Amino acid sequence: KRLFLNPTEDDMYDHDFDYSGPLEEEEEDYYRSLAGGDAKGDDGHGDDGGGHGEFGVHITYEDLYAAMIFFTAIYVAGVFASRVLKMPSLVGEIFAGIILGPPLADYIPNPEAFVLLGEIGLILLVLEAGIDIDLSTLSLIGTRGIIIAIIGSIAPIAIALAIAFALGFDTKASIAAGATFGPTSLGIAMNILRQGKIVNTPVGQLIVSAAVIDDMIALIILSQLSALEGDATVAQIVAPIVSALGFLIVGGYIAVFIFPKLINATIMKKVPQEQKGKAEMIIMFALILALMPATYYAKASFLMGVFIAGLAFCRSHDLHHLFVTQFKRLMQWLMRIFFAASIGFQVPIKDFGNGTVIWQGLVFTLALLGKIGTGLLVPNFTQSGRFQGFHLRDVFVTGFSMAAEGEFAFVIAVFAVDSGLITKDLYASVVLAVLISTILPPFALRYTINRYNKKSEDKVQE
């Protein structure tokens, strides 16, 4: 640093170090970095304000501008899909991510950062689902949510497995391809159910419960897929199943019946009434920070830990009000980023030009029938006759909600292709089917909700 910035006379006549010629570009970069700057200027910012020196982390103007374009594109695409195409806004947001992200234009800087933001949005959405659980409504559902979740995972997997075998793929590839169709996207379903004001109804609680259990089953399936790579011990196969069931049953019971009494007896009784919401918020996020690693390292879904943390405060009106006021707008934007980045960035759109990929992908969409069929298992919570009126609405709403694949489907597909269990063409076909599931079922779900809501309004006016 001293030699480069302020050489002495003795240094200049040191024949062991030649200063007579210009520095190579790499040498200049190196010495400027020692001086606390970069190749563009010794202030650590350069001419365009980018780079980072020893006093902080900086970004380039170009990256900042590209990020602003991405945010604008997400919003505009969502509004266009909703207002013009009469489809869920998430469809436009997903395609904005596909077009501007790594799959096509690769214009977005630091795509991992946007995926990270999207996953944070998913965590907050699952947390809200736990807080919104109505225990009295949940008691009406009983074990039906578990049954729907299990059938909603097994049926599409079985159908996709049969399709893969029929297309001539080997056992490992067929199992891996079939497993992709097991998960349900809680993010997609919750987004539309919340807009349609159905989340807090019995059928809404049923769907939320089933979707959370589906995510848990998806993690179990993912852990079992790793056994296909080589030899797996009994412990590696059994541990995820036992862990997931343990957190679901034991953790859920503690969150609902023990934890609230414990904090009320020890902490909350010392907190002034006007500060209770904030105190509960702090405790809830502390619980999240404890349960996320606990569930993750126990081979269950970390989302299960988030859900349980929210479930522990589902009786608190103060926390619910504070959460909505603090996070509503933030969650809207994080979910837009989730659909654009966490889902859109995973779609290999360039491979969709292959005719084989397209027709096989369309055939794989038949696996969604296994999820849509779960709507037939919905109890009749309405005054209408079975499979008539509003019970028929609940049947369609449940089936279409369960049919929306999402983030875990992409995770399983990426794991399968990275592990060599499926080929890149089969991966592209499976992802195409999953992408279709993020478009058609949400569209049908929104149409169903709006249609029956209009019927209700017409009856009120009569």
XYZ file of C-alpha atoms in Angstrom, residues 83-245:
163
model
C -57.408 -6.995 -14.841
C -57.031 -7.876 -18.510
C -56.699 -11.667 -18.655
C -59.004 -12.226 -15.648
C -56.480 -14.674 -14.192
C -54.777 -14.729 -10.775
C -52.083 -12.058 -10.564
C -49.525 -14.731 -9.651
C -49.645 -16.001 -13.256
C -48.284 -12.695 -14.556
C -45.750 -12.535 -11.739
C -44.442 -16.029 -12.545
C -44.023 -15.164 -16.217
C -42.247 -11.913 -15.323
C -39.729 -14.014 -13.408
C -39.384 -16.498 -16.272
C -38.792 -13.776 -18.885
C -36.417 -11.509 -16.938
C -34.769 -14.165 -14.770
C -32.108 -16.842 -15.414
C -34.394 -19.086 -17.533
C -34.568 -16.590 -20.423
C -33.103 -13.062 -20.402
C -30.929 -13.583 -17.289
C -31.253 -9.847 -16.672
C -31.844 -9.916 -12.923
C -28.772 -9.226 -10.750
C -28.124 -11.502 -7.772
C -31.095 -13.830 -8.430
C -30.358 -15.769 -5.230
C -31.183 -12.640 -3.234
C -34.635 -12.412 -4.797
C -35.270 -16.103 -4.183
C -34.267 -15.506 -0.562
C -36.775 -12.660 -0.267
C -39.452 -14.862 -1.803
C -38.787 -17.641 0.689
C -39.068 -15.134 3.538
C -42.463 -14.207 2.116
C -43.452 -17.879 2.151
C -42.370 -18.162 5.789
C -44.515 -15.162 6.751
C -47.449 -16.607 4.810
C -47.204 -19.944 6.639
C -46.866 -18.050 9.918
C -50.047 -16.142 9.122
C -51.769 -19.442 8.337
C -50.908 -20.684 11.835
C -52.085 -17.469 13.487
C -55.348 -17.548 11.491
C -56.259 -21.091 12.545
C -59.682 -21.140 14.186
C -59.635 -23.957 16.738
C -63.406 -24.225 16.919
C -63.563 -24.566 13.143
C -60.617 -26.952 13.137
C -62.434 -29.226 15.586
C -65.197 -29.634 12.993
C -62.668 -30.889 10.474
C -61.194 -33.582 12.690
C -59.090 -36.111 10.843
C -60.616 -35.207 7.479
C -57.801 -32.727 6.757
C -55.198 -35.434 7.351
C -57.063 -37.871 5.111
C -57.373 -35.310 2.311
C -53.667 -34.419 2.628
C -52.570 -38.057 2.448
C -54.836 -38.935 -0.476
C -53.945 -35.629 -2.137
C -50.298 -36.694 -2.082
C -50.561 -40.415 -2.828
C -53.123 -40.260 -5.672
C -51.230 -37.846 -7.976
C -47.934 -39.606 -7.237
C -49.490 -42.925 -8.223
C -50.945 -41.468 -11.436
C -47.654 -39.783 -12.420
C -45.746 -42.972 -11.554
C -48.013 -44.976 -13.882
C -47.591 -42.366 -16.635
C -43.785 -42.468 -16.316
C -43.789 -46.274 -16.509
C -46.093 -46.114 -19.551
C -43.667 -43.686 -21.238
C -40.862 -46.209 -20.801
C -38.828 -44.685 -17.947
C -37.052 -46.938 -15.447
C -38.147 -47.455 -11.842
C -35.944 -44.777 -10.257
C -36.885 -42.125 -12.813
C -40.578 -42.993 -12.534
C -40.555 -42.768 -8.743
C -38.687 -39.445 -8.821
C -40.993 -37.980 -11.486
C -44.089 -39.168 -9.623
C -42.874 -37.700 -6.332
C -42.834 -34.231 -7.909
C -46.642 -34.194 -8.025
C -47.164 -34.851 -4.315
C -46.815 -31.347 -2.783
C -49.459 -28.642 -2.666
C -48.513 -24.960 -2.806
C -49.815 -23.320 0.344
C -48.556 -19.993 -1.019
C -50.700 -20.140 -4.154
C -53.802 -21.503 -2.418
C -53.593 -19.087 0.522
C -53.088 -16.117 -1.778
C -56.383 -16.747 -3.607
C -58.354 -18.008 -0.585
C -57.409 -14.882 1.319
C -58.524 -12.643 -1.558
C -61.812 -14.554 -1.692
C -62.234 -14.290 2.108
C -62.481 -18.057 2.511
C -59.428 -18.687 4.722
C -61.370 -18.481 7.992
C -64.275 -20.652 6.811
C -64.380 -24.381 7.631
C -63.337 -25.341 4.104
C -60.542 -22.738 4.203
C -59.181 -24.164 7.447
C -59.435 -27.641 5.955
C -57.368 -26.609 2.940
C -54.728 -24.823 5.054
C -54.351 -27.846 7.327
C -54.152 -30.256 4.396
C -51.628 -28.067 2.540
C -49.330 -27.814 5.576
C -49.460 -31.590 6.033
C -48.793 -31.960 2.289
C -45.598 -29.920 2.677
C -44.560 -32.228 5.488
C -45.244 -35.266 3.307
C -43.241 -33.629 0.506
C -40.204 -33.350 2.786
C -40.585 -36.995 3.745
C -40.743 -37.922 0.064
C -37.662 -35.806 -0.665
C -35.711 -37.554 2.086
C -36.787 -40.930 0.711
C -35.641 -39.964 -2.795
C -32.101 -39.558 -1.492
C -32.163 -43.281 -0.743
C -32.483 -43.953 -4.475
C -29.010 -42.480 -5.028
C -27.342 -45.326 -3.170
C -27.534 -47.460 -0.056
C -29.660 -45.967 2.715
C -29.905 -47.063 6.331
C -33.181 -47.808 8.080
C -32.631 -44.756 10.280
C -32.333 -42.474 7.234
C -35.656 -43.773 5.915
C -37.608 -43.845 9.190
C -36.272 -40.653 10.842
C -38.098 -38.116 8.610
C -41.422 -39.929 9.025
C -41.176 -40.169 12.806
C -39.911 -36.582 13.090
C -42.701 -35.119 10.962
C -45.442 -37.006 12.799
